[in-house]
mmCIF file of C-alpha atoms in Angstrom:
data_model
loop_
_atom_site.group_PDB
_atom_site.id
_atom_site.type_symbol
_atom_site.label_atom_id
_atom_site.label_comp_id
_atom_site.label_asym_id
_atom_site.label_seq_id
_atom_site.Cartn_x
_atom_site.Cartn_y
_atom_site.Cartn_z
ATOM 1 C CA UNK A 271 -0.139 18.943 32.866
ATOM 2 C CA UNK A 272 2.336 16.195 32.300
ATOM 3 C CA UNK A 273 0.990 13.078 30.137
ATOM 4 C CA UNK A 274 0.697 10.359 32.683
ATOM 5 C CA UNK A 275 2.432 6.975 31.298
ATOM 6 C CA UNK A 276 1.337 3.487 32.798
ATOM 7 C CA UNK A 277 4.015 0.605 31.481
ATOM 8 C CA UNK A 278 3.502 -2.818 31.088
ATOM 9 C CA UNK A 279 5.925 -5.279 30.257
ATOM 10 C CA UNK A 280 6.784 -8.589 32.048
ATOM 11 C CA UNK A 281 10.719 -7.686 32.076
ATOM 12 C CA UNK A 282 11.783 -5.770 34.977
ATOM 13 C CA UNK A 283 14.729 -4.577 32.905
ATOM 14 C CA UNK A 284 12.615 -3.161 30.367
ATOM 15 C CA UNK A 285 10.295 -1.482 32.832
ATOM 16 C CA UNK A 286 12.926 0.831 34.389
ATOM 17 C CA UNK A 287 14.409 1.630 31.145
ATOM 18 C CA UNK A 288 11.649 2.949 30.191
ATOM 19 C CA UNK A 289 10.817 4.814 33.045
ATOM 20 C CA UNK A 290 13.958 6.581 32.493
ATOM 21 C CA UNK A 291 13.417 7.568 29.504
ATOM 22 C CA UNK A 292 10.217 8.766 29.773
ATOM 23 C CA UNK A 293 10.447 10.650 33.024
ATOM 24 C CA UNK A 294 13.664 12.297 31.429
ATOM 25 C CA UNK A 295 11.082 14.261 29.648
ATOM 26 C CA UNK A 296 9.528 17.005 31.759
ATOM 27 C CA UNK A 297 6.046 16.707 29.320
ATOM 28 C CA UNK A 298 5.655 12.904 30.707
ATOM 29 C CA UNK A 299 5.279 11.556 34.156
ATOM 30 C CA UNK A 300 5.372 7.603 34.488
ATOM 31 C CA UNK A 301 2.624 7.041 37.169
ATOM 32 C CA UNK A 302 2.871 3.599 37.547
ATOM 33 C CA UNK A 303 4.426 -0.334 36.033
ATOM 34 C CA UNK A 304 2.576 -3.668 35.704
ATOM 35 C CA UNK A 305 4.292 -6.972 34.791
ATOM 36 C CA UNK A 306 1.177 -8.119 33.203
ATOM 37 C CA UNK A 307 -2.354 -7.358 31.789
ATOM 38 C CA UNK A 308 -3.918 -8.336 34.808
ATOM 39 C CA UNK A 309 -1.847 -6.388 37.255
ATOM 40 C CA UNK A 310 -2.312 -3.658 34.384
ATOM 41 C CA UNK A 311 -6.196 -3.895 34.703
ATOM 42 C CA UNK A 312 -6.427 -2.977 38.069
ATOM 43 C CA UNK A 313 -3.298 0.041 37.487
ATOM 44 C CA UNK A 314 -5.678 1.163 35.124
ATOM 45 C CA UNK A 315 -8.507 1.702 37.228
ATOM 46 C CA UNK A 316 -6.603 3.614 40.336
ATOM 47 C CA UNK A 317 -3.763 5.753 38.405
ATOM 48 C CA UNK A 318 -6.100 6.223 35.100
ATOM 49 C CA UNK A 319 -3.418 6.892 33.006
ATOM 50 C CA UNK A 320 -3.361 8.907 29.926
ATOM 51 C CA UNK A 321 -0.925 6.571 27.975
ATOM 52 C CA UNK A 322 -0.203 2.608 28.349
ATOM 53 C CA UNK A 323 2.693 1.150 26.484
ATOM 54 C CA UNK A 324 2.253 -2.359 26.522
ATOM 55 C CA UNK A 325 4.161 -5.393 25.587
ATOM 56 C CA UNK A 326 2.527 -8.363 23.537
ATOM 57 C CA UNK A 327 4.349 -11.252 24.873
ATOM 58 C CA UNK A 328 3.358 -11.386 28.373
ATOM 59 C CA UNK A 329 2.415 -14.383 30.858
ATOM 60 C CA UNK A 330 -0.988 -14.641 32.075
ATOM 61 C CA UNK A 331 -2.441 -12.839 29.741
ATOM 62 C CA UNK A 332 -0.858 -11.820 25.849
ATOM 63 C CA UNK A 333 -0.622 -8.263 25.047
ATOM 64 C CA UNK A 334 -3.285 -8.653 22.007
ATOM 65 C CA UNK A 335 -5.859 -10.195 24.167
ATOM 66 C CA UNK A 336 -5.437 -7.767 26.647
ATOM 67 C CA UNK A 337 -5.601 -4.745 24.227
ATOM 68 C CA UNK A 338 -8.533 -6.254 22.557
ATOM 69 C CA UNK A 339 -10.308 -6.046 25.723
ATOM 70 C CA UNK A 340 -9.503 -2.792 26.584
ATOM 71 C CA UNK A 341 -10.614 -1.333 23.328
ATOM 72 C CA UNK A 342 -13.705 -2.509 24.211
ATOM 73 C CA UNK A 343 -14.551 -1.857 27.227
ATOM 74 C CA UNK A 344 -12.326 1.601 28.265
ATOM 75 C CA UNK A 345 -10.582 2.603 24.854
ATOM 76 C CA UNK A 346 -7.415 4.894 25.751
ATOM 77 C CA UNK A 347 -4.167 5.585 23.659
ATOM 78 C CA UNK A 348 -1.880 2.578 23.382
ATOM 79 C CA UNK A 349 1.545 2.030 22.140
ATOM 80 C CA UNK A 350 3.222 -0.771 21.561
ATOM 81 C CA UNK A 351 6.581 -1.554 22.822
ATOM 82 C CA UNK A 352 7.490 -5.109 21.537
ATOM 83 C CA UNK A 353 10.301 -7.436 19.716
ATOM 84 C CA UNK A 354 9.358 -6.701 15.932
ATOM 85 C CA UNK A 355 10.712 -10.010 14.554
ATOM 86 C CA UNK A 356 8.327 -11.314 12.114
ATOM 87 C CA UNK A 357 6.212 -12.818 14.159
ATOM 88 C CA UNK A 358 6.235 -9.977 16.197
ATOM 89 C CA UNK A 359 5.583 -7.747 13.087
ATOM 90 C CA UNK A 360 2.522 -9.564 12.108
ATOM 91 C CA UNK A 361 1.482 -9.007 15.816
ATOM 92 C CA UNK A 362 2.126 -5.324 15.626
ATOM 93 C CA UNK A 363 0.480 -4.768 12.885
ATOM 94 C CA UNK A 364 -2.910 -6.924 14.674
ATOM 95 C CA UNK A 365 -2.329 -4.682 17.610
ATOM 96 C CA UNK A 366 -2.555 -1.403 15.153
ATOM 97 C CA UNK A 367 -6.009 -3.004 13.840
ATOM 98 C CA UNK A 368 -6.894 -3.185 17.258
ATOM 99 C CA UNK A 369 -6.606 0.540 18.049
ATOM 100 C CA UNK A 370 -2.944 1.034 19.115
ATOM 101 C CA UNK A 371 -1.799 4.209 18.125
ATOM 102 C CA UNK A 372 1.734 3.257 17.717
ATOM 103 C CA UNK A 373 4.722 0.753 17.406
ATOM 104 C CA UNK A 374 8.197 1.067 18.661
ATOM 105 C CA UNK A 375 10.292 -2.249 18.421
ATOM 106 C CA UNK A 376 12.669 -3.523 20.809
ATOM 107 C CA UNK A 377 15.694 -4.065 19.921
ATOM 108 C CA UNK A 378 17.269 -7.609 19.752
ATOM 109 C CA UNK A 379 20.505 -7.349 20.566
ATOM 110 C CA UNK A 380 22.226 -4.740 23.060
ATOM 111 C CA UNK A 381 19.166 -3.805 24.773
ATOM 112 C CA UNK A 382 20.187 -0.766 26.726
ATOM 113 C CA UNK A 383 21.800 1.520 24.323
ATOM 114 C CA UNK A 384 19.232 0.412 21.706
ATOM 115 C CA UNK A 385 16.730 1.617 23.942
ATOM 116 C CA UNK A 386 18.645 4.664 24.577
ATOM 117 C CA UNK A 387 18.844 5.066 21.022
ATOM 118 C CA UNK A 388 14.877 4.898 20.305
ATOM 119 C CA UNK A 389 14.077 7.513 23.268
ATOM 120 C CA UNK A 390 12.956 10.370 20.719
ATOM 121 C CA UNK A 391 10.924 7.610 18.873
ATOM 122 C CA UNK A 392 9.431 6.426 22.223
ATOM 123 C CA UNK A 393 9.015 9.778 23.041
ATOM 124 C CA UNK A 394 7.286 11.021 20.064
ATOM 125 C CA UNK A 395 4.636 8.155 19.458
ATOM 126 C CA UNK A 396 3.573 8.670 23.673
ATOM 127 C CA UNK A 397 3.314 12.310 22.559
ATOM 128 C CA UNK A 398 1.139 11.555 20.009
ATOM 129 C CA UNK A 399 -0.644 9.138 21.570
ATOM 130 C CA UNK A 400 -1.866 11.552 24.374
ATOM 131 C CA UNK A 401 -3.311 13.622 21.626
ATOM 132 C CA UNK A 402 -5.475 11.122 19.687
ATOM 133 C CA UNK A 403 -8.869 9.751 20.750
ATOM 134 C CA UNK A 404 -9.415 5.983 20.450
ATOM 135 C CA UNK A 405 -13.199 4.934 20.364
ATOM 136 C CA UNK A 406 -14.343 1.914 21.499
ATOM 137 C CA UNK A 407 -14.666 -0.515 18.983
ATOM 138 C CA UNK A 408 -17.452 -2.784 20.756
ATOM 139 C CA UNK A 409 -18.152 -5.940 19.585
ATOM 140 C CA UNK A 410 -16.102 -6.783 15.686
ATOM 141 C CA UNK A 411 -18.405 -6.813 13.192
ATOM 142 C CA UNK A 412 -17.753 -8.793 9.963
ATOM 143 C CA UNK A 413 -17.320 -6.547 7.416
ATOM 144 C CA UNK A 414 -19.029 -7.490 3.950
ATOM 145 C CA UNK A 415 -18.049 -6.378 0.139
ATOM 146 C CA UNK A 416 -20.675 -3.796 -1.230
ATOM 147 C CA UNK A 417 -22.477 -4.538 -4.197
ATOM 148 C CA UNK A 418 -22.056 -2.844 -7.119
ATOM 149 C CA UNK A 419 -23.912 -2.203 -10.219
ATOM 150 C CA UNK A 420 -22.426 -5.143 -12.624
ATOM 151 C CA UNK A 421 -23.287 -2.484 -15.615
ATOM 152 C CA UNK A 422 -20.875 0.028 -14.344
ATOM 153 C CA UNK A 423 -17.246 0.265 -15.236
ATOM 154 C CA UNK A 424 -14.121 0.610 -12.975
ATOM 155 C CA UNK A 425 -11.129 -0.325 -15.461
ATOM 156 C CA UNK A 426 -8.907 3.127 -16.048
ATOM 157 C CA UNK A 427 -10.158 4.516 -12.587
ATOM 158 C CA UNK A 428 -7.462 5.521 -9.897
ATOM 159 C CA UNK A 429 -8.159 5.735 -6.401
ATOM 160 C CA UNK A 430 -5.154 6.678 -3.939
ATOM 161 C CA UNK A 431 -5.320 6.453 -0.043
ATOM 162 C CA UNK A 432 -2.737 7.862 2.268
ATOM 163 C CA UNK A 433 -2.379 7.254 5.616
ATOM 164 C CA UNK A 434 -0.442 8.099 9.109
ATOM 165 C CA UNK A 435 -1.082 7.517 12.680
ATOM 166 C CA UNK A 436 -4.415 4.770 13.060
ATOM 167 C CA UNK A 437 -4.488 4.733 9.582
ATOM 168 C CA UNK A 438 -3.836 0.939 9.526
ATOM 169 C CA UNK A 439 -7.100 0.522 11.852
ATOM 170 C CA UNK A 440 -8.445 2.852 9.019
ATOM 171 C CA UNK A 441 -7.866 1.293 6.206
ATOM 172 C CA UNK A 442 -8.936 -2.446 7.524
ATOM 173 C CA UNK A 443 -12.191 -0.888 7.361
ATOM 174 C CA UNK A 444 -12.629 0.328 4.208
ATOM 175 C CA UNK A 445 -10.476 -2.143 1.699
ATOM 176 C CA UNK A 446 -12.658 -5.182 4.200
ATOM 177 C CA UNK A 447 -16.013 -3.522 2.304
ATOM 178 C CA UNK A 448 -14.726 -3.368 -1.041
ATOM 179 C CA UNK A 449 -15.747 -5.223 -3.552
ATOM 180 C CA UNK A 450 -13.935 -7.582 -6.119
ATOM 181 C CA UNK A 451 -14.576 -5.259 -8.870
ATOM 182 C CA UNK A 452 -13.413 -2.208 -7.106
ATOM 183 C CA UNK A 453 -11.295 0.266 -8.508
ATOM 184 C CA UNK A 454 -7.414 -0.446 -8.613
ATOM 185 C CA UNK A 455 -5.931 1.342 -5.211
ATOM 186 C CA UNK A 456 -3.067 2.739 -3.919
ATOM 187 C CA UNK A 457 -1.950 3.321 -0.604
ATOM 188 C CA UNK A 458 1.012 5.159 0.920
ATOM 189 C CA UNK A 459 0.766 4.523 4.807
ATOM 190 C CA UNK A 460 3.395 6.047 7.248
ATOM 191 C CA UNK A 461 4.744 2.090 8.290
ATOM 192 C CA UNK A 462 8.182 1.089 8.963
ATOM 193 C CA UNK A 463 10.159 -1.845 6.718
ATOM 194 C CA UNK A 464 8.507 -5.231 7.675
ATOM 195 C CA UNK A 465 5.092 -4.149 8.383
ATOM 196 C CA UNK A 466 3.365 -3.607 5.285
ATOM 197 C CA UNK A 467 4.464 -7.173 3.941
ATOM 198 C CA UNK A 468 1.869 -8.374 6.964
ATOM 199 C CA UNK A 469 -0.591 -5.724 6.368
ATOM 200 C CA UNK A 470 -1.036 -6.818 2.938
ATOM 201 C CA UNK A 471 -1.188 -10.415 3.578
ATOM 202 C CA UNK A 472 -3.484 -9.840 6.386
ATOM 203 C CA UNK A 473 -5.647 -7.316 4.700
ATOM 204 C CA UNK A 474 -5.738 -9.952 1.592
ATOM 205 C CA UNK A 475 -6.651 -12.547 3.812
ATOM 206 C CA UNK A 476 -9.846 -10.622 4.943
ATOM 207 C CA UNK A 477 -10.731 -8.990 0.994
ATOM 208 C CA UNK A 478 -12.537 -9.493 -1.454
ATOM 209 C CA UNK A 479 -10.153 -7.569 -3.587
ATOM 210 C CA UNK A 480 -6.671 -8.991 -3.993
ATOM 211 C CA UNK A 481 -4.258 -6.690 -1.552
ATOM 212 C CA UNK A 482 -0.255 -6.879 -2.259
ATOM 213 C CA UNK A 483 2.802 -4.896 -1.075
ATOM 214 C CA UNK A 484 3.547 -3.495 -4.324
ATOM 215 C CA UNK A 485 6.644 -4.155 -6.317
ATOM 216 C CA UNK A 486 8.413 -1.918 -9.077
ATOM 217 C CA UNK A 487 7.041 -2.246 -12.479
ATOM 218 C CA UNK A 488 3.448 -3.991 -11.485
ATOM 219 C CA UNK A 489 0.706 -3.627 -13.608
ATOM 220 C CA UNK A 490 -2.079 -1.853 -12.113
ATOM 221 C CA UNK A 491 -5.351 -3.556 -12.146
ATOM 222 C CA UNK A 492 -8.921 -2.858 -10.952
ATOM 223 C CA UNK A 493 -9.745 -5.350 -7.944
ATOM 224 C CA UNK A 494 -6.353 -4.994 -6.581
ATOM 225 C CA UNK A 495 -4.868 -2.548 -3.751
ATOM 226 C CA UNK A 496 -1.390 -1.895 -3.561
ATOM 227 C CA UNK A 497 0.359 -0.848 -0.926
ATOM 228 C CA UNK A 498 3.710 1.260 -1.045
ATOM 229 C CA UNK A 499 6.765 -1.107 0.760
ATOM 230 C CA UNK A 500 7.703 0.614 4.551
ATOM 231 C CA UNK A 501 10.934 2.991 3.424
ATOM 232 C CA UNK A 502 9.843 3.055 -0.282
ATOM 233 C CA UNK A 503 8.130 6.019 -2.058
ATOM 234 C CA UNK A 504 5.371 4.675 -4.436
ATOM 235 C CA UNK A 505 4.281 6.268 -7.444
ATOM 236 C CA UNK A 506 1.612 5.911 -10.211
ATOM 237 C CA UNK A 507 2.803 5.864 -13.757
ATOM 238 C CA UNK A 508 1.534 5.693 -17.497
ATOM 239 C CA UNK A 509 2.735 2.882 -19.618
ATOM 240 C CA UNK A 510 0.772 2.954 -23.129
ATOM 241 C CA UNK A 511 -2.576 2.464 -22.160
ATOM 242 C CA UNK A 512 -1.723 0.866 -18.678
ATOM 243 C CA UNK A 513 -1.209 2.014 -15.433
ATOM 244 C CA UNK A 514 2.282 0.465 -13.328
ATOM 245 C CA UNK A 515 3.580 0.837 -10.069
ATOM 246 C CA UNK A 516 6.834 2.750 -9.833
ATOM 247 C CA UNK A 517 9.054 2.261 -6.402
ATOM 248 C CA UNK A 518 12.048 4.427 -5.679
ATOM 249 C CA UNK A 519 14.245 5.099 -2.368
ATOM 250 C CA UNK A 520 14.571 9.070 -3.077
ATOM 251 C CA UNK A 521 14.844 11.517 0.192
ATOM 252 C CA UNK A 522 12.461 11.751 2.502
ATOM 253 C CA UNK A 523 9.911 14.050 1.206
ATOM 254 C CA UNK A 524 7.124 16.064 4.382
ATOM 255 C CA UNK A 525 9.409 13.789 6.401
ATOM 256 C CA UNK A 526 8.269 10.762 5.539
ATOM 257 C CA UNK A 527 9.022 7.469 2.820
ATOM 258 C CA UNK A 528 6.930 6.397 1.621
ATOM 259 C CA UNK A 529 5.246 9.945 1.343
ATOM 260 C CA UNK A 530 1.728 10.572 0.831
ATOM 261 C CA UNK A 531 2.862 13.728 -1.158
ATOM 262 C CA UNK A 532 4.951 11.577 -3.272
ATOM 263 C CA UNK A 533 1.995 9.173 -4.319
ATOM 264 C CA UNK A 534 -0.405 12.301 -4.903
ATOM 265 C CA UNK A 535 1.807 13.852 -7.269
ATOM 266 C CA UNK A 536 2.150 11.293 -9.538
ATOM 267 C CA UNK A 537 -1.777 10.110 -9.352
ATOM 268 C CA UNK A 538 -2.280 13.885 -9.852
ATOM 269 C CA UNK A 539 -0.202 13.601 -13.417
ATOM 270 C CA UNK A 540 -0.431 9.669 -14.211
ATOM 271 C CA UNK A 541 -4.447 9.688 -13.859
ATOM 272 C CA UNK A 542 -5.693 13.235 -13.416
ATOM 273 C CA UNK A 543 -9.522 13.342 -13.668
ATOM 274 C CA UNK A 544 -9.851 9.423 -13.674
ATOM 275 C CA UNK A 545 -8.930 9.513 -9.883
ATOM 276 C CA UNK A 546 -10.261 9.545 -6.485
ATOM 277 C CA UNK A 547 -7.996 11.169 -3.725
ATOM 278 C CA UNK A 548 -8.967 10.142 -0.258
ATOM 279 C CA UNK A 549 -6.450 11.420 3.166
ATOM 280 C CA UNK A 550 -6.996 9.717 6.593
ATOM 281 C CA UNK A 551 -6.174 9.840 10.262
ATOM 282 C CA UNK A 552 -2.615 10.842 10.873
ATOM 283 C CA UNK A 553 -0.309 13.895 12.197
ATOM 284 C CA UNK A 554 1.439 16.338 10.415
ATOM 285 C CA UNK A 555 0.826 17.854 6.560
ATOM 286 C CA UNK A 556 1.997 14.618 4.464
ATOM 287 C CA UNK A 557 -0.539 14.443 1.506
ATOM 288 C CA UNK A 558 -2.138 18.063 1.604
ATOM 289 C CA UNK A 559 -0.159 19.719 -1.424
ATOM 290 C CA UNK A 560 -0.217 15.885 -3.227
ATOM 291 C CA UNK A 561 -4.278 16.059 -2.445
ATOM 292 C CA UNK A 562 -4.148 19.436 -3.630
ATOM 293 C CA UNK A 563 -2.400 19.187 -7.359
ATOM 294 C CA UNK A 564 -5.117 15.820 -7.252
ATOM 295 C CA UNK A 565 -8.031 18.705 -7.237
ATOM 296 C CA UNK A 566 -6.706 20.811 -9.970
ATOM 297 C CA UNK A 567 -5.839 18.330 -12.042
ATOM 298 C CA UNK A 568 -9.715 17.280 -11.925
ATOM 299 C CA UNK A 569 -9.783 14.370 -9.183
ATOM 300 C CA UNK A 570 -12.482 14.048 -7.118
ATOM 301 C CA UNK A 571 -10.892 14.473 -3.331
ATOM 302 C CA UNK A 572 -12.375 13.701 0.083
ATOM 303 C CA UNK A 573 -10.903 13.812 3.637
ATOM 304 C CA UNK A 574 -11.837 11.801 6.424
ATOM 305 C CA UNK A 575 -14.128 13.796 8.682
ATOM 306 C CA UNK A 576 -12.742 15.023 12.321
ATOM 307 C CA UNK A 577 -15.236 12.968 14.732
ATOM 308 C CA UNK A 578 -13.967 9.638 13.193
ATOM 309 C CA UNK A 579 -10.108 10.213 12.975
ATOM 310 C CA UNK A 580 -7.537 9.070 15.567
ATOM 311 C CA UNK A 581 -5.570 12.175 14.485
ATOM 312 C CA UNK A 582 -7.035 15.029 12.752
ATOM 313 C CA UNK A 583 -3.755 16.067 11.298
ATOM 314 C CA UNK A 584 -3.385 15.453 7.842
ATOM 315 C CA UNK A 585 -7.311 15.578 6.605
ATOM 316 C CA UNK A 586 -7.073 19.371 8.319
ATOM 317 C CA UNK A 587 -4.242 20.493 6.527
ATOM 318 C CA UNK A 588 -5.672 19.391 3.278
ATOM 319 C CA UNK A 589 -8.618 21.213 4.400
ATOM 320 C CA UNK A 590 -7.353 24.387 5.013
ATOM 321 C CA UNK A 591 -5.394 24.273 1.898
ATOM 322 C CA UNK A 592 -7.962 23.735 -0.151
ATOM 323 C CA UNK A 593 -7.216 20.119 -1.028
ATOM 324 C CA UNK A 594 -10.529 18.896 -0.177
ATOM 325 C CA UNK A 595 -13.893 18.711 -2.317
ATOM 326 C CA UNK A 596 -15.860 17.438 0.758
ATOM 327 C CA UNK A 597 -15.099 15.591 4.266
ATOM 328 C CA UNK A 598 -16.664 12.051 5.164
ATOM 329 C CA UNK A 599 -17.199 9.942 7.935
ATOM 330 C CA UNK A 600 -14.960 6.731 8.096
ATOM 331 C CA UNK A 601 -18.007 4.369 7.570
ATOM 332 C CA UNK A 602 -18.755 6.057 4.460
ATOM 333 C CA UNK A 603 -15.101 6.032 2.689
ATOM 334 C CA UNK A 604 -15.812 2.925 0.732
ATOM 335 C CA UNK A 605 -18.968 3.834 -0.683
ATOM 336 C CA UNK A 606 -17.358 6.884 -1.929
ATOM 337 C CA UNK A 607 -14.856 5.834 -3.561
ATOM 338 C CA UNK A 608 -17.214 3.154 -4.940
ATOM 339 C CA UNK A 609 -19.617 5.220 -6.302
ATOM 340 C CA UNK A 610 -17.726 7.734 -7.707
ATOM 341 C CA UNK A 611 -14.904 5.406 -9.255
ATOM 342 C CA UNK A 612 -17.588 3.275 -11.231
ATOM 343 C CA UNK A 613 -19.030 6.861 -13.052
ATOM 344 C CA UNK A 614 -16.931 7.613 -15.950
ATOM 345 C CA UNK A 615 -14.601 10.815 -15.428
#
């Protein structure tokens, strides 16, 4: 069966380009267009579509509104199709929060053969899309710090995240229940140049730990989560008795930079037994052999469990590798890594 793609967008243009790239695919059938979210609402309803790519500047209604809503009330695979100027990146990256499984910006200038030249990105993210499985996120809860025993010690501990596909919707979770005298983190998360800088400043926003896209050479510090720059490998390295922040713009490594893999590694040798590996939501194998030289060189490592992952790509590779000590629900990630980070290695 073909995935069936409802668009929304408010520019006609836009809406039968598309369409024509989609239905140029014979695994996707575009079963419908709305100008807006409320035109959308009732498309929804009658076609019940399998993917929506949506647009976040819309009239009536704006795309985040509109998404917010439908997360609630009928979650289904969402990607975003929007201008990614800044403002537009910081509005991506809300969407992703939201639930959206995917970006894919617009370009600004020569908008037909830069759409043309984004149709296998399109492509792929509604492909992936039809295979993940959004839950409804009901009413937003405020998420509060956990407490931690003031007697237990965090400095020297390592924990490193890595992330793919809903990952960012992941992660808002648990760095949001961390608390100020967590462990130092750091996260490699599949994002393009652009985003992270408003993931960070968002996440930091909402913390009680101090969150920053992290820069070559920065001292690594317990309370603080760092978060590898979109198209920059990050890596964890030893400097005397301190931990720093190495960035580098080497190949691609399991297709991907920043690379999961990449981080791994170098927790693996930087930290060994002093760190806590932990993979999440995403497709492909990106992390499992960096997870995996994390277990043998004495890291505790965990994988987020299949019922609450968007995509259970990446924590199932590491599973059947062998890269995983034990597989937890999302809700549970930060008082994992809290509790096991404050016990000396």
């Amino acid at each position: 069966m073909p995935i069936r793609v409802l668009i929304v967008d408010d520019s006609a243009l836009m809406r039968q380009m598309l369409s024509q790239i989609l239905a140029a695919d014979p695994e996707v059938e575009v079963v419908g267009a709305a100008p807006d979210p409320l035109v959308a609402r009732e498309r929804i309803k009658a076609l019940s579509p399998d993917v929506i790519t949506l647009d976040l500047e819309m009239p009536r209604m704006d795309g985040l509104s509109f998404l917010e809503k439908l997360m609630a009330l009928r979650p289904m695979p969402v990607v975003v199709v929007s201008t990614l100027t800044q403002k537009g990146a910081d509005a991506a990256v809300r969407a992703l929060e939201l639930g959206a499984v995917d970006c894919v910006g617009k370009p600004l200038v020569d908008i037909r053969s830069g759409m043309e030249a984004l149709a296998g990105e399109l492509l792929a993210a509604v492909k992936t899309a039809a295979r993940s499985r959004p839950r409804s996120r009901g009413t937003a809860q405020v998420q509060r710090p956990l407490k931690v025993d003031p007697s237990l010690s965090t400095a020297g501990r390592i924990v490193a995240i890595g992330a793919s596909t809903g990952g960012v919707e992941a992660l808002q979770s648990i760095i949001t229940r961390l608390p100020a005298e967590a462990p130092a983190v750091l996260i490699a998360q599949h994002m393009p140049p652009g985003f992270t800088a408003s993931f960070a400043r968002r996440l930091d926003a909402q913390c009680a730990v101090t969150v920053l896209e992290a820069t070559d050479g920065r001292r690594v510090l317990p309370g603080h989560v760092y978060i590898a720059p979109g198209a920059r490998h990050l890596e964890l390295v030893k400097t005397g008795a301190h931990y720093a922040c190495r960035l580098h713009d080497e190949p691609l490594v399991s297709g991907h930079r920043p690379s999961v893999d990449v981080l791994f590694r170098s927790v693996a040798e930087a930290a060994g037994r002093n760190a806590v590996g932990m993979i999440l939501t995403g497709m492909g194998r990106d992390g499992a052999e960096g997870l995996l030289a994390m277990r043998k060189a004495g890291a505790r490592t965990f994988g987020q469990s299949e019922a609450s992952c968007l995509i259970y790509g990446m924590p199932k590779v590491a599973m059947q590798l062998g890269a995983v000590d034990r597989e937890v629900p999302l809700e549970r990630v930060a008082e994992e890594i809290v509790a096991l980070a404050s016990h000396a290695a």
